[in-house]
XYZ file of C-alpha atoms in Angstrom:
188
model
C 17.557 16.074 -39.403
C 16.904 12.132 -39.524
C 20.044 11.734 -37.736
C 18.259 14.038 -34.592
C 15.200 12.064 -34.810
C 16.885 8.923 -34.646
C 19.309 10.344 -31.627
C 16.055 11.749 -29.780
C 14.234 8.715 -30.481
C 17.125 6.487 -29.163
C 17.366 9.022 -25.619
C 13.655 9.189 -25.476
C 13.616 5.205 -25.352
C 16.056 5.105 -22.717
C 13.729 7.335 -20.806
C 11.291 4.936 -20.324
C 13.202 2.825 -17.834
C 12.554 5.578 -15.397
C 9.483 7.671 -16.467
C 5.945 5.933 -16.086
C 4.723 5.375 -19.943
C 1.937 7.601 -20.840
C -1.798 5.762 -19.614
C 0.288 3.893 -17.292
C 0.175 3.773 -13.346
C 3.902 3.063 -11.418
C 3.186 0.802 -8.860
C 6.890 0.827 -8.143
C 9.697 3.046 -8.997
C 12.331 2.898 -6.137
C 10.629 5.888 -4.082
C 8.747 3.234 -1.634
C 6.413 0.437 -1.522
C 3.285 2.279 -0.091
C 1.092 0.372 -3.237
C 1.913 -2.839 -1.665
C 1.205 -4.605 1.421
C 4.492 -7.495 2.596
C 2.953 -11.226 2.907
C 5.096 -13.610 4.591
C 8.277 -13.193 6.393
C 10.857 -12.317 2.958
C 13.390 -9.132 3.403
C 12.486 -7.176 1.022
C 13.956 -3.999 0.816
C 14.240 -0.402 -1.154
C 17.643 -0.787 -2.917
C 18.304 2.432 -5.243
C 15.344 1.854 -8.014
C 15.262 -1.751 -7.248
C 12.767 -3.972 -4.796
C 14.733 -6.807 -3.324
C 14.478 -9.933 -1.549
C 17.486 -12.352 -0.556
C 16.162 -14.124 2.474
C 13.825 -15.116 4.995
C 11.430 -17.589 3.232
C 8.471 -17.426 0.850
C 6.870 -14.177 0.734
C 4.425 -11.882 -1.700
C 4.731 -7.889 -2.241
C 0.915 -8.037 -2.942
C -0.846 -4.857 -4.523
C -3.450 -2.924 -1.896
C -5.775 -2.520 -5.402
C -7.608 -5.830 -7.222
C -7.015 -5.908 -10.647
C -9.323 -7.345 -13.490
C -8.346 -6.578 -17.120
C -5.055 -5.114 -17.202
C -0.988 -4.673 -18.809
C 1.550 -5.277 -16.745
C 5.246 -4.258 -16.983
C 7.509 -5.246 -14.611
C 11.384 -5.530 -15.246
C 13.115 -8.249 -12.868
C 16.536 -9.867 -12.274
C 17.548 -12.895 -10.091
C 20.317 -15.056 -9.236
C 20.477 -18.512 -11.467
C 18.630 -20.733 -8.796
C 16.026 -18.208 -7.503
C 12.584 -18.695 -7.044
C 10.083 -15.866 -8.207
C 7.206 -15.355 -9.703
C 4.684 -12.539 -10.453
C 0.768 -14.234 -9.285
C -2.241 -12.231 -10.934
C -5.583 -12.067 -10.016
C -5.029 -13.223 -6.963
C -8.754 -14.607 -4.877
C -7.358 -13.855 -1.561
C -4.954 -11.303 -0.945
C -3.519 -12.809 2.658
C -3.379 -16.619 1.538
C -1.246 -16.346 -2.024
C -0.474 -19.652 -3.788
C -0.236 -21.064 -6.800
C -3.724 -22.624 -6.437
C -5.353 -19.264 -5.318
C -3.960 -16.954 -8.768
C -2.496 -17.039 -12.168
C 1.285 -17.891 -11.510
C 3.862 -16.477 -14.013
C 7.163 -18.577 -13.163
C 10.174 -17.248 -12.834
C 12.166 -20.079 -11.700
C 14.854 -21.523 -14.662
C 15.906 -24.472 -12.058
C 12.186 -25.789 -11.463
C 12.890 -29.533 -10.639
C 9.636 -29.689 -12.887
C 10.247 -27.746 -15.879
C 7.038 -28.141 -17.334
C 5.753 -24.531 -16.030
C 9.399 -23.154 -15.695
C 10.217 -19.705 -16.150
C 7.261 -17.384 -18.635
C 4.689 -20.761 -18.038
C 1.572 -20.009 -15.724
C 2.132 -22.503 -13.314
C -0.677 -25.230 -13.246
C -2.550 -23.739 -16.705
C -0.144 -23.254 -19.630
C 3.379 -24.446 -20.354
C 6.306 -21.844 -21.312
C 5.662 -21.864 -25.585
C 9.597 -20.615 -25.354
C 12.650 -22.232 -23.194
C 14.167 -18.671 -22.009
C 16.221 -18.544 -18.836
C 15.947 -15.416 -16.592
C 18.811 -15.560 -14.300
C 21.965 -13.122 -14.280
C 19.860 -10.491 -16.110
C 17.482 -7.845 -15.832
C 14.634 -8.776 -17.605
C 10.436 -7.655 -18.590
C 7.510 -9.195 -18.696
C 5.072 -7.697 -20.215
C 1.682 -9.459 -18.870
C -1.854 -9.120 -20.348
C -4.653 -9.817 -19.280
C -8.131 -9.499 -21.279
C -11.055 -11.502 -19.865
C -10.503 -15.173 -19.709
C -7.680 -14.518 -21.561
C -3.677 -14.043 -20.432
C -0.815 -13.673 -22.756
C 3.241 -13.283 -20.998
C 5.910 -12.042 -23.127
C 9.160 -11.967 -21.565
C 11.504 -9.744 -23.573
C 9.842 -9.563 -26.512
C 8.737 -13.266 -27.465
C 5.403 -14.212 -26.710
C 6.039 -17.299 -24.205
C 2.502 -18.038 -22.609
C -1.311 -17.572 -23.680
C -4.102 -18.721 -21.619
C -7.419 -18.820 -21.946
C -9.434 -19.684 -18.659
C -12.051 -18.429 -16.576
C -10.592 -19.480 -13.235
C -9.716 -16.019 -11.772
C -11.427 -12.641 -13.029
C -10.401 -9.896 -10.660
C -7.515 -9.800 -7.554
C -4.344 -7.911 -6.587
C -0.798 -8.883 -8.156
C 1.742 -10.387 -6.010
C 5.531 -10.159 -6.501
C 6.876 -13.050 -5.095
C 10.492 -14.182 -3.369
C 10.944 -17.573 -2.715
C 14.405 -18.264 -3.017
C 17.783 -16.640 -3.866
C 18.226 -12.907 -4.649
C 15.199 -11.747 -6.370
C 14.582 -7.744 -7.730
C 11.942 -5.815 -9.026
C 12.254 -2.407 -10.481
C 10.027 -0.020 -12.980
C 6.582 -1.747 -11.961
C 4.073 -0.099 -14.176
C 0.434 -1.052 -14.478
C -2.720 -0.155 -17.188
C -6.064 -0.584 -16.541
């Protein structure tokens, strides 16, 4: 019987890369992108479960819902030189930048490395040199007042603590390369 448990416990895991987690909200599961509106001129495009951009300059998949205190559990993959990033919080939801939300890099190439890939661009440097590209990946993001904390697969490898933005929509961003999104799950 521990041999079952351990077999349903292994195909129940596997499960959650397609099934929303119980308390959680998909924002994005391959059916559409009707919880986002598209900011800037990027491709992106339904690809089986995935989200994808590959060209046609910076752009944001921006949630139509601001978010305040929240988890956030996106998988992504990109090429080795892409330029992504997920931007929380966000103060306006037309006019995304760095400046204007909480940027979690995801950009192993950054000619500054100092807020490469996991650092939030501008506020806290990566606590972990881990390199994204040529693999599907997850972030889990958190975010709990003033405070935000980014694990990317596991190890912790951000923390924040600032009052800068409290509430906005999440933006998925393309800037360069092939950049994908898939199982994009939310809790409030």
């Amino acid at each position: 019987s521990t041999f079952i448990g351990v077999l349903l416990l292994v195909v129940g895991a596997g499960s959650v890369q397609t099934q929303t987690r119980q308390g959680w909200t998909t924002l994005f599961d391959g059916s559409g992108l009707a919880s986002f509106d598209i900011v800037g001129m990027g491709n992106w495009r339904v690809v089986g479960d995935t989200v994808e951009a590959t060209a046609g300059g910076p752009s944001f998949l921006v949630t139509k819902v601001p978010y305040g205190e929240f988890d956030l559990g996106p998988d992504f993959w990109l090429d080795p030189n892409a330029n992504s990033g997920i931007l929380v919080r966000c103060a306006d939801p037309k006019a995304i930048t760095d400046k204007s939300c909480y940027e979690v890099n995801i950009y192993d190439k950054r000619p500054d490395p100092s807020f490469r890939t996991g650092g939030i661009v501008h506020f806290a440097k990566p606590l972990a040199m881990m390199d994204a590209g040529g693999k599907w990946n997850t972030f889990e993001i958190s975010a709990r007042g003033p405070k935000l904390t980014v694990v990317m697969n596991g190890t912790k490898i951000a923390e924040l603590e600032d009052k800068t933005f409290a509430r906005g929509p999440i933006a998925l961003q393309y800037g360069a390369g092939t950049v994908r999104f898939r199982n994009v799950q939310i809790r409030q």
